C-alpha positions as a Markdown table, in Angstrom:
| # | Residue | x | y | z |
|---|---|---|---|---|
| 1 | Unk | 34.3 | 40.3 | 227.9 |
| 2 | Unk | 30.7 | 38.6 | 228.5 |
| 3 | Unk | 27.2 | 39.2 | 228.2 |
| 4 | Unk | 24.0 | 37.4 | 228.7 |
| 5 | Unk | 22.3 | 35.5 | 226.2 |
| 6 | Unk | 19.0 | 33.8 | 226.2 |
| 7 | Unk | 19.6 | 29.6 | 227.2 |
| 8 | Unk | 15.5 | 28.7 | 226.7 |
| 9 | Unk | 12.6 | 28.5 | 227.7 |
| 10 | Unk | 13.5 | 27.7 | 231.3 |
| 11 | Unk | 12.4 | 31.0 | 232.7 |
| 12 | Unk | 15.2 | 31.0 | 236.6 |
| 13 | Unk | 18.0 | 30.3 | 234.2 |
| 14 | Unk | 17.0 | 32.1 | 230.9 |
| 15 | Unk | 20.6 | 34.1 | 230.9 |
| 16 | Unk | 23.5 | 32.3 | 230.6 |
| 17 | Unk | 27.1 | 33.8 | 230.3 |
| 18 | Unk | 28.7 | 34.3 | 227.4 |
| 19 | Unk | 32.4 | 34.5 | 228.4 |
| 20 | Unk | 35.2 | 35.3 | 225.8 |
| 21 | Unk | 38.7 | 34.3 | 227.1 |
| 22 | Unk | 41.1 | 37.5 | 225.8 |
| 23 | Unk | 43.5 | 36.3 | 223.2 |
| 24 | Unk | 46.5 | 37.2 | 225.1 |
| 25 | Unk | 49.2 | 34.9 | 226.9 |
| 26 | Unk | 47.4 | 31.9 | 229.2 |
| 27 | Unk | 47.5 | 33.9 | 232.2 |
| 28 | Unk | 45.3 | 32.5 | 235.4 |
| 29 | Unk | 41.6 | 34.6 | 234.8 |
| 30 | Unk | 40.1 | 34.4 | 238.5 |
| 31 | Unk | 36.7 | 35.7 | 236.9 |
| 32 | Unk | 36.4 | 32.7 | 234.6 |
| 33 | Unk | 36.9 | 30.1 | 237.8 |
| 34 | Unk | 34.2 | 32.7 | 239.9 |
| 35 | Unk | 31.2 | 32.2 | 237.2 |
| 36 | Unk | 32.0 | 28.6 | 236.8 |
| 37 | Unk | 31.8 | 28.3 | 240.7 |
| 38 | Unk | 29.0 | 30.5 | 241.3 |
| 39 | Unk | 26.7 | 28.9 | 238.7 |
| 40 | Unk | 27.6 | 25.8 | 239.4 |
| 41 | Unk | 27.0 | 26.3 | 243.5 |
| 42 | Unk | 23.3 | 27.9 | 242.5 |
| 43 | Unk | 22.7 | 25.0 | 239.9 |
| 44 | Unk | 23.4 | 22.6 | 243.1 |
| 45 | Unk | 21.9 | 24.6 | 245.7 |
| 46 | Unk | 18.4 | 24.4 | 243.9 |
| 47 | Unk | 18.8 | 21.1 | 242.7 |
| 48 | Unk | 19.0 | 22.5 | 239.4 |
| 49 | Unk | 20.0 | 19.7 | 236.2 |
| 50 | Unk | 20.8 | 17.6 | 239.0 |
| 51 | Unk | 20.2 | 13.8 | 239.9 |
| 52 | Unk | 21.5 | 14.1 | 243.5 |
| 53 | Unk | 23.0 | 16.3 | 245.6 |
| 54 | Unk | 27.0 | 15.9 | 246.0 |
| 55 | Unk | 27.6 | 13.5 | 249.1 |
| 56 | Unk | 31.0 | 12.1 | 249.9 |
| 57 | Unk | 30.1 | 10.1 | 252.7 |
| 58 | Unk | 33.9 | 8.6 | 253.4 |
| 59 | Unk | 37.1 | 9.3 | 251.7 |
| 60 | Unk | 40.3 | 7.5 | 252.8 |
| 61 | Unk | 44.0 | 7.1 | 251.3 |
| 62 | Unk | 44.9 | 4.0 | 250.9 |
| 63 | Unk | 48.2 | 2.2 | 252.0 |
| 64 | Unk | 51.2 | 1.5 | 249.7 |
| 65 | Unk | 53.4 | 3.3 | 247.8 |
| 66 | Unk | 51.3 | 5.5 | 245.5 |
| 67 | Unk | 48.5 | 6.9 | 247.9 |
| 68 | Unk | 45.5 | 6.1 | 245.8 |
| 69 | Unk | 42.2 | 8.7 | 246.9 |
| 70 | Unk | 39.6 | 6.6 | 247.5 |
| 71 | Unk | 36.2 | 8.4 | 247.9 |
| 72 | Unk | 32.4 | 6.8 | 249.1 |
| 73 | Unk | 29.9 | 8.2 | 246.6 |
| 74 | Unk | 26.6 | 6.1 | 246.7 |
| 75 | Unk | 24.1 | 8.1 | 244.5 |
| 76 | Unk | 27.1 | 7.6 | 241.9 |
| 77 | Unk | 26.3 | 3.8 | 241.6 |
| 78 | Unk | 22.6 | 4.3 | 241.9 |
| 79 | Unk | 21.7 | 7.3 | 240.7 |
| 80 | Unk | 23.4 | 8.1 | 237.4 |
| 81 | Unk | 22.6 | 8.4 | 234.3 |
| 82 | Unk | 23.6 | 4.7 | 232.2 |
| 83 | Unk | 26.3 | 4.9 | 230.1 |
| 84 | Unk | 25.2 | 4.2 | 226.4 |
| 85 | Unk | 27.0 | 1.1 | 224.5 |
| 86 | Unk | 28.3 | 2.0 | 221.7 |
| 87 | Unk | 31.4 | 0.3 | 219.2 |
| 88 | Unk | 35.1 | 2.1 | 219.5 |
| 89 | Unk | 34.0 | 3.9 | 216.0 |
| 90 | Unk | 30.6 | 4.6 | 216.2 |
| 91 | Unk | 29.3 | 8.3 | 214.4 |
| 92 | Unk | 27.6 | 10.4 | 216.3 |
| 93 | Unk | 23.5 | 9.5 | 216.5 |
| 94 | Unk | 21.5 | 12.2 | 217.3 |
| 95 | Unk | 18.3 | 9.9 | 218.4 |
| 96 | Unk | 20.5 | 9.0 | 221.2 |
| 97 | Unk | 21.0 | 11.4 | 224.3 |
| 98 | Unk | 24.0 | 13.9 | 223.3 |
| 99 | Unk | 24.6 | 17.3 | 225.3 |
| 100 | Unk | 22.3 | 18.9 | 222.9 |
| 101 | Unk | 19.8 | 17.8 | 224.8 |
| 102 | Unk | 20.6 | 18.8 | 227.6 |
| 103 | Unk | 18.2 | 21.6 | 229.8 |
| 104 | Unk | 19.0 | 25.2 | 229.7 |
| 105 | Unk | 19.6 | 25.2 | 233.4 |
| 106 | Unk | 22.6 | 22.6 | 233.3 |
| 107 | Unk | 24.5 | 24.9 | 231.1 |
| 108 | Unk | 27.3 | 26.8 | 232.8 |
| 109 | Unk | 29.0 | 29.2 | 230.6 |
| 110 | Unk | 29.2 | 29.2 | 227.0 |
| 111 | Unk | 33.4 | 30.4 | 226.3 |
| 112 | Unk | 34.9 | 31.4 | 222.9 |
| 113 | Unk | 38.4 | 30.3 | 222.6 |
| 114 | Unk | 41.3 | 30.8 | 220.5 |
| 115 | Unk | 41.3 | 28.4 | 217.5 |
| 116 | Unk | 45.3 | 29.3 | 217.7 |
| 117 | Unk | 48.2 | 30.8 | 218.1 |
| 118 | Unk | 47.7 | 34.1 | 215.7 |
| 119 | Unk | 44.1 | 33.0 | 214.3 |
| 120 | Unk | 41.3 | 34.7 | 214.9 |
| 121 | Unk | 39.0 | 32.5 | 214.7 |
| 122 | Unk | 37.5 | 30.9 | 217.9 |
| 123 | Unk | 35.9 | 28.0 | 219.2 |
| 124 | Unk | 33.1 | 27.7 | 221.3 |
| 125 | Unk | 32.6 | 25.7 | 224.3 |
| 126 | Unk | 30.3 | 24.9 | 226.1 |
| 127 | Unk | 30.2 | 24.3 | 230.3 |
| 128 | Unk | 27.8 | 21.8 | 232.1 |
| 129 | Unk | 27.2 | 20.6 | 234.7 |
| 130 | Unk | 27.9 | 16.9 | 235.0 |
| 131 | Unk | 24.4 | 15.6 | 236.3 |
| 132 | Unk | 25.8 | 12.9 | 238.7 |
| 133 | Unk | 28.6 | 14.4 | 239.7 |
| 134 | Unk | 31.9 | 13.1 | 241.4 |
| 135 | Unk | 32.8 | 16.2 | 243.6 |
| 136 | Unk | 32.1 | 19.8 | 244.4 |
| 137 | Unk | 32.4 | 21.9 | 240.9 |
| 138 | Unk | 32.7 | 18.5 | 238.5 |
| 139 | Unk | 31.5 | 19.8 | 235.3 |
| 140 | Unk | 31.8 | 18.6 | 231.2 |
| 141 | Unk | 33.3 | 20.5 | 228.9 |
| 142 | Unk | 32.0 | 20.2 | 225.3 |
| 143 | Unk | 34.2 | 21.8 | 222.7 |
| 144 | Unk | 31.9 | 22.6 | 219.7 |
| 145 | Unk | 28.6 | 21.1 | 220.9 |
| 146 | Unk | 26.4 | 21.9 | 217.9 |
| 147 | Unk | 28.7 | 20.7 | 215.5 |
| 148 | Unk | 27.8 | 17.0 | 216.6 |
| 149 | Unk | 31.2 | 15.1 | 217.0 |
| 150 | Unk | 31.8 | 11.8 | 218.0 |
| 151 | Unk | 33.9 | 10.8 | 221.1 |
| 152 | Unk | 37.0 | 11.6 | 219.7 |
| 153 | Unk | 39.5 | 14.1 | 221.0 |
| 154 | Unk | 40.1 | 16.7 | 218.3 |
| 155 | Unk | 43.1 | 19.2 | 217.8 |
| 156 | Unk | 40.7 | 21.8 | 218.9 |
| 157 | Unk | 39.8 | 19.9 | 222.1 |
| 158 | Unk | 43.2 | 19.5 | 223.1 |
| 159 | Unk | 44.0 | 23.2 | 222.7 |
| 160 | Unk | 40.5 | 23.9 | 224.8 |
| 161 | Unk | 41.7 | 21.3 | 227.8 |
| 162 | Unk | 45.6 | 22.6 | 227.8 |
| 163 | Unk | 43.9 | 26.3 | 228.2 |
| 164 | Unk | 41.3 | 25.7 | 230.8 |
| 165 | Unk | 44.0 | 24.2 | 232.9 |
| 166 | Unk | 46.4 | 27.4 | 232.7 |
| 167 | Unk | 43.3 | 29.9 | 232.8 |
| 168 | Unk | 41.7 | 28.8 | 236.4 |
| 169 | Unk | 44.1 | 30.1 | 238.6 |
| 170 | Unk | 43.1 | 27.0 | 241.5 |
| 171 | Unk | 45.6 | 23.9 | 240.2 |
| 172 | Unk | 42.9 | 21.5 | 242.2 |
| 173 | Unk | 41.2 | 21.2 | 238.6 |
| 174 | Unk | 42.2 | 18.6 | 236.4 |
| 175 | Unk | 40.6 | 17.4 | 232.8 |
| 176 | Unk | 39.9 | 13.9 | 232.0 |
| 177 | Unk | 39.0 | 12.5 | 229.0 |
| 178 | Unk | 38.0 | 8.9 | 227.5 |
| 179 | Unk | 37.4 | 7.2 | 224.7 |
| 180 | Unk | 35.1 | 5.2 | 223.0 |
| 181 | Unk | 36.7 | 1.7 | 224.4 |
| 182 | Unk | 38.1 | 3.1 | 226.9 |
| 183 | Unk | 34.8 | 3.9 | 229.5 |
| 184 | Unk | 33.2 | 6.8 | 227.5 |
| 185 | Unk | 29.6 | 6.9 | 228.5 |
| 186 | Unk | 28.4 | 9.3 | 225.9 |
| 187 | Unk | 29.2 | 9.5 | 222.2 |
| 188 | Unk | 29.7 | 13.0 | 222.2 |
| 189 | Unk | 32.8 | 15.2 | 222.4 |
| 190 | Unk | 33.5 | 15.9 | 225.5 |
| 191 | Unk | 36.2 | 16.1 | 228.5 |
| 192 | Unk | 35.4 | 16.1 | 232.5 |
| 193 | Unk | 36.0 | 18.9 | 234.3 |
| 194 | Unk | 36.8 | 17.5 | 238.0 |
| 195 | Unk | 38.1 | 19.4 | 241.1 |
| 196 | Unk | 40.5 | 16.9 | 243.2 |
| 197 | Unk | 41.8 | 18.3 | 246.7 |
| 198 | Unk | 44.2 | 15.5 | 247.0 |
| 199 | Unk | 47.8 | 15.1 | 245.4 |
| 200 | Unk | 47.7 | 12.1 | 242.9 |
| 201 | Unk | 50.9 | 9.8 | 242.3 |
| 202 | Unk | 50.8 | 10.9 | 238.6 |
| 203 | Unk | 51.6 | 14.3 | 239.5 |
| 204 | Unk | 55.3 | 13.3 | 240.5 |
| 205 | Unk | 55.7 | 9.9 | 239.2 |
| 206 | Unk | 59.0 | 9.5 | 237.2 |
| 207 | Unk | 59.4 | 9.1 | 233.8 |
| 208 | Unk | 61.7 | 7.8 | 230.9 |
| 209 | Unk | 62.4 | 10.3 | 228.2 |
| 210 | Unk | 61.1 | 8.8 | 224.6 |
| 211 | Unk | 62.2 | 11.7 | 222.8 |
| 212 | Unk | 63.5 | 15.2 | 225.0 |
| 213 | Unk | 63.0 | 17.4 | 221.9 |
| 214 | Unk | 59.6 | 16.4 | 221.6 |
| 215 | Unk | 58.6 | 16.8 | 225.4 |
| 216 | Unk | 57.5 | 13.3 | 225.1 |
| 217 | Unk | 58.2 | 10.7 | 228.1 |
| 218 | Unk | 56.6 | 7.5 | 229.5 |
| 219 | Unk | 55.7 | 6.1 | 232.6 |
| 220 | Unk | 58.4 | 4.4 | 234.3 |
| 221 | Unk | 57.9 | 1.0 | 235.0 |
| 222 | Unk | 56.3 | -0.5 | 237.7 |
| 223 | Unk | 54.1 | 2.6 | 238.3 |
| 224 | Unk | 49.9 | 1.5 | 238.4 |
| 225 | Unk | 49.5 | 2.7 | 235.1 |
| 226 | Unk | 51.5 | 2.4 | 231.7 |
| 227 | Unk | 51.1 | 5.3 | 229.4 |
| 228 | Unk | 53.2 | 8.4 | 228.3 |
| 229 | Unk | 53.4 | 12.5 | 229.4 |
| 230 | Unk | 53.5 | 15.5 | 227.7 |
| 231 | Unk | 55.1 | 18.3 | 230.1 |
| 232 | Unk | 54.6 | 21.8 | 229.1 |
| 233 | Unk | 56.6 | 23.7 | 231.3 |
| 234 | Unk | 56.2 | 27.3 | 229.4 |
| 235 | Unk | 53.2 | 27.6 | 227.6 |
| 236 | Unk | 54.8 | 30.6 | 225.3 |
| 237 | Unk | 58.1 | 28.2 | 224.3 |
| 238 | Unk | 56.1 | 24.9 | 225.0 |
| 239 | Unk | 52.7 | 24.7 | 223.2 |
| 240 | Unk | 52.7 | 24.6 | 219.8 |
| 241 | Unk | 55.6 | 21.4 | 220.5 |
| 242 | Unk | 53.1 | 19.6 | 223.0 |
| 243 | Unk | 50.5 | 20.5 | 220.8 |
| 244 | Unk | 51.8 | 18.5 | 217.9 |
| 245 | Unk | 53.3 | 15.7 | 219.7 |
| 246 | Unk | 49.5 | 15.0 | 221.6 |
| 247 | Unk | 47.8 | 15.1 | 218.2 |
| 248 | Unk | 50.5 | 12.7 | 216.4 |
| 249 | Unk | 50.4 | 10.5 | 219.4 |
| 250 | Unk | 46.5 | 10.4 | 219.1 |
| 251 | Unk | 46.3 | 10.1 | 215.5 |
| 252 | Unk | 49.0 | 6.9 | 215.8 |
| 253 | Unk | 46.2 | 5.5 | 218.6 |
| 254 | Unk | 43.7 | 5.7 | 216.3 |
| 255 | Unk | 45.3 | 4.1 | 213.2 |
| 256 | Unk | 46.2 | 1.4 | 215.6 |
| 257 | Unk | 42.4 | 1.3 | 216.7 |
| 258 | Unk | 43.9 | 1.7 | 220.2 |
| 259 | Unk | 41.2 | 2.8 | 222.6 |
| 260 | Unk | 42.9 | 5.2 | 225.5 |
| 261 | Unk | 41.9 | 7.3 | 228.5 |
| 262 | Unk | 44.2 | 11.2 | 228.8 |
| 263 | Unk | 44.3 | 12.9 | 232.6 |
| 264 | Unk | 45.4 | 16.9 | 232.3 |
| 265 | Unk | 47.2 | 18.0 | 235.6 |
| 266 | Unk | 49.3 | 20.7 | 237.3 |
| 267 | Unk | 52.2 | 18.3 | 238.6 |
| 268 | Unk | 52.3 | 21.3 | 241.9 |
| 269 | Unk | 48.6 | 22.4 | 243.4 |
| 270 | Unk | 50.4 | 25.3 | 245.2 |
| 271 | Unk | 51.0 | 28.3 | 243.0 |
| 272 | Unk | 54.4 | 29.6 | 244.7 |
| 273 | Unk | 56.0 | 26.0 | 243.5 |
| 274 | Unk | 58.5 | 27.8 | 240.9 |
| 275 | Unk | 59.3 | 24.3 | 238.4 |
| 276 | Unk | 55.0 | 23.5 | 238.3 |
| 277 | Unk | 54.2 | 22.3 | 234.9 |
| 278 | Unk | 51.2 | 20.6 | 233.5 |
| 279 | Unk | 51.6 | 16.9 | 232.7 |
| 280 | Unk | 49.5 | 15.7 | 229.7 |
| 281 | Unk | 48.8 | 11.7 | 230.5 |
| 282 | Unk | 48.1 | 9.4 | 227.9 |
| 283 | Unk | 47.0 | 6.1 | 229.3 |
| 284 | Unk | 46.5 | 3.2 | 226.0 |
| 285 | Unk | 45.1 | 0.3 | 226.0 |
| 286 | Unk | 45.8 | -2.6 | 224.1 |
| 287 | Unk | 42.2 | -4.2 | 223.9 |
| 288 | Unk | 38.6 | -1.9 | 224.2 |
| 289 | Unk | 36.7 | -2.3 | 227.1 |
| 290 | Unk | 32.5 | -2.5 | 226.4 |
| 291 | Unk | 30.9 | 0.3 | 228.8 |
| 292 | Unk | 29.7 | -1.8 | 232.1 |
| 293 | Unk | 26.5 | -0.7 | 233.5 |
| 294 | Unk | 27.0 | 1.7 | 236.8 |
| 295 | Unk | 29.0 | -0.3 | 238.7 |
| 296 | Unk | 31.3 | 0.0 | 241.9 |
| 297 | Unk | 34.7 | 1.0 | 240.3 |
| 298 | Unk | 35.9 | 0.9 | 236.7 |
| 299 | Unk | 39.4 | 1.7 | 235.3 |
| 300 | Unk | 39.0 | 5.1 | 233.2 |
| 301 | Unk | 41.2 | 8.5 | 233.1 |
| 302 | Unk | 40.4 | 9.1 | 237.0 |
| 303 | Unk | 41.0 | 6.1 | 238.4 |
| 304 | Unk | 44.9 | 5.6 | 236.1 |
| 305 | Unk | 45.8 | 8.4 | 238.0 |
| 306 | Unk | 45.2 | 7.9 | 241.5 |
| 307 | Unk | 41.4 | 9.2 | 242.2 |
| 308 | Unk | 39.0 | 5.8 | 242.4 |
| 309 | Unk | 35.2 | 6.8 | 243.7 |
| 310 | Unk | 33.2 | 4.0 | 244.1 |
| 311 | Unk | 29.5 | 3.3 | 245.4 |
| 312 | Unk | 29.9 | 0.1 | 247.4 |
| 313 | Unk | 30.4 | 0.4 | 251.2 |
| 314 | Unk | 32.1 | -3.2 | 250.8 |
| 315 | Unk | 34.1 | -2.2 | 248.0 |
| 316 | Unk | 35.1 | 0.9 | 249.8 |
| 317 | Unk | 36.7 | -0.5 | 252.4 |
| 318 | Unk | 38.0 | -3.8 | 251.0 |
| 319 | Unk | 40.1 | -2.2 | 248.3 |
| 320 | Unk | 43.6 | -2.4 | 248.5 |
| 321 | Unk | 46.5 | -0.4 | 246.7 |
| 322 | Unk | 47.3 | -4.3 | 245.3 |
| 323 | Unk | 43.7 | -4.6 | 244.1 |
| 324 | Unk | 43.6 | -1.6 | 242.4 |
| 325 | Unk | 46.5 | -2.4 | 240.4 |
| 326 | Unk | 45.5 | -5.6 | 239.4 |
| 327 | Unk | 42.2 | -4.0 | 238.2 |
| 328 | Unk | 44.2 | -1.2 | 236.2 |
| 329 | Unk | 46.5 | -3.9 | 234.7 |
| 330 | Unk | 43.4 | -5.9 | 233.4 |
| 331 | Unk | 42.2 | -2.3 | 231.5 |
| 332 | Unk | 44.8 | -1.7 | 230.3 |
| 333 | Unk | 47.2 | -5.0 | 228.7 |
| 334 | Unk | 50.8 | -4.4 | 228.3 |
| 335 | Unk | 50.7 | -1.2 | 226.2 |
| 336 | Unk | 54.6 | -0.9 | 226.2 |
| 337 | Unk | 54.7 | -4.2 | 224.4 |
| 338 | Unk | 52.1 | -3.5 | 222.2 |
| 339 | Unk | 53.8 | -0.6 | 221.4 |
| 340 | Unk | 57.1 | -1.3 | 221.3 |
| 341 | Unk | 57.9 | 1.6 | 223.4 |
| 342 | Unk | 57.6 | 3.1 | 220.5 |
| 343 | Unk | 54.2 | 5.5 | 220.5 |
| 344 | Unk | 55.1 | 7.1 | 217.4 |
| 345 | Unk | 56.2 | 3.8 | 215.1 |
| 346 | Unk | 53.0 | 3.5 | 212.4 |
| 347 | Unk | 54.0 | 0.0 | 211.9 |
C-alpha cells in the first residue's frame, strides 16, 4: 500500500512515497527495490540532495587470498560532508546536523514496518539518499528519525536491516552499520544502504560455531577481520533466535564499552543458489577509534568485509591485500582475546 504525502516546501519533490511493507512472510517485494531505484536515479539525474555525481573512476581486485574490491572514488575524499567528533556515548544534540535536517528532496521513501512478529504496531523509516555516495543506489536508512536517537543500533533497527535485506529481491544490497568509536560520522541512528556488484570474502569465509543452538559463530582465524555471524537461513524458523542472540551480543558490547562496526549480507548474490542465507557480521573492537577527517581509507563495516573505496590515486594503486590487513588489525585489536572467545561472558 502507498500514497503520497507532502515532504516540504521544495516544490519538484513535494510528494514523497509512503510505502507500507504488508505484514506477511519476508517475501522479496520488486516494487519496494523499483521506488527506491527510481527516486533515487531522478534524485541523481538532477543533481538533486547531492554533492557530486557518482564516479568510479577505477575499480580493481586485488591479489591474495581474499579478493578485496577496491574502488577509485575522488569526490569521496574531497567532496563529503565531514564527519562530526563526537565521544563513544554522546546523546543525541539537535544543534548539530542530524537527518532531520536533511532537504525534502533527499528523502526517498518513508516505509512502515513491522514492530514484530504478531504486533501491530509499526515502525517508520525513513530512506535517504546518502549525499556523497559510494556507488549507484547507496542510500541511509534511518529507523525512527523523529524520535531523535543516538548512534546506537536498537532492537528495532535490527529488525528494520534483517527485513530490508529479505524484501529487495536483488542480493547485490547489503547494510552496514557503525558505531560511535567505530567510524560513525553522524550521531544519529542510522544504517547504510550500499549496492556492491562484487562477491566479498565474508560472504563464504568459514566459521567456528560458538554456540549451534543459538546460530552464533565466529570468524575463523586468520581471516582480515575478527568478529562473529549470525546466519539466518529461514527467516519463519530463524528470526526471533537471530534476533535475540544480535541484541544480547550488542547489549554485552555495550556494557563492555566495546565500540564495533555490523555488515548484513546474502552469503549467495544469485537467487537460484538453494542453501543462500544472510550472514549478520559483527566486527568489535577492543579500543574506539576518534572519527579522522575525510581521508583516503579507514577501517569501518565496508572495508572488514572486503569493499575498500578510497580517494587517492596513490593509495589506489599502492594498496596491497597485506596492507589492508595490517590496517584492519590496527582497528580493530585482538577482539578474541579481549573477549575470551567468549561474546556472551558479562564478566
Amino acid at each position: 500500500m502507498r500514497d503520497s504525502s507532502t515532504a516540504g516546501d521544495n516544490e519538484l519533490w513535494s510528494a514523497t512515497w509512503t510505502y507500507e511493507l504488508p505484514d506477511t512472510d519476508w517475501s522479496p517485494d520488486p516494487e519496494l527495490q523499483r521506488l527506491l531505484e527510481s527516486a533515487w536515479t531522478e534524485r541523481h539525474d538532477t543533481g538533486t540532495g547531492f554533492r557530486y555525481r557518482v564516479n568510479i573512476e577505477r575499480e580493481r581486485i586485488a591479489p591474495g587470498r581474499f579478493g578485496f574490491l577496491l574502488q577509485l572514488n575522488r569526490s569521496r575524499l574531497s567532496d563529503r560532508r565531514q564527519p562530526q567528533q563526537f565521544a563513544q556515548h554522546a546523546p543525541f544534540d539537535a544543534s548539530k546536523f542530524n537527518f532531520n535536517w536533511v532537504a525534502p528532496g533527499e528523502i526517498l521513501l518513508e516505509l512502515a514496518v513491522t514492530a514484530g512478529a504478531g504486533s501491530g504496531d509499526r515502525v517508520p523509516v525513513t530512506l535517504l539518499i546518502n549525499n556523497s555516495p559510494l556507488s549507484v543506489f547507496h542510500s541511509l536508512v534511518v529507523p525512527e528519525r523523529t524520535q531523535q536517537r543516538a548512534q546506537s543500533l536498537t532492537p528495532s533497527a535490527v529488525r528494520v536491516a534483517l527485513e530490508l535485506l529479505y524484501r529487495l529481491p536483488d542480493r547485490r544490497y547489503r547494510l552496514a552499520y557503525n558505531s560511535p568509536g567505530a567510524l560513525a560520522s553522524v550521531n544519529h541512528l542510522h544504517l547504510h544502504l550500499v549496492r556492491i556488484e562484487h562477491e566479498l570474502y565474508v560472504q563464504r569465509a568459514p566459521l567456528v560455531p560458538v554456540d549451534k543452538s543459538q546460530l552464533l559463530y565466529r570468524l575463523a582465524d586468520g581471516l582480515p577481520a575478527q568478529g562473529f555471524c549470525y546466519e539466518l537461513r529461514n527467516p519463519n524458523r530463524d528470526t526471533a533466535i537471530v534476533f535475540r542472540g544480535l541484541n544480547e551480543l550488542l547489549a554485552t558490547l555495550a556494557r563492555r564499552q566495546m565500540a564495533h562496526n555490523l555488515f548484513f549480507t546474502w552469503t549467495h548474490l544469485s537467487r537460484e543458489a538453494d542453501d543462500a542465507c544472510i550472514r549478520v557480521l559483527v566486527y568489535p573492537r577492543v579500543q574506539p577509534c576518534a572519527n579522522k577527517r575525510a581521508c583516503s581509507f579507514n577501517a569501518a563495516a565496508l572495508e572488514l568485509s572486503g569493499y575498500v573505496s578510497v580517494g587517492d590515486p596513490v593509495d589506489y594503486e599502492r594498496l596491497t591485500e597485506d596492507s589492508i590487513r595490517g590496517a584492519l588489525y590496527d582497528a580493530q585489536g585482538d577482539v578474541y582475546g579481549a573477549l575470551l572467545l567468549n561474546p556472551a561472558d558479562n564478566g
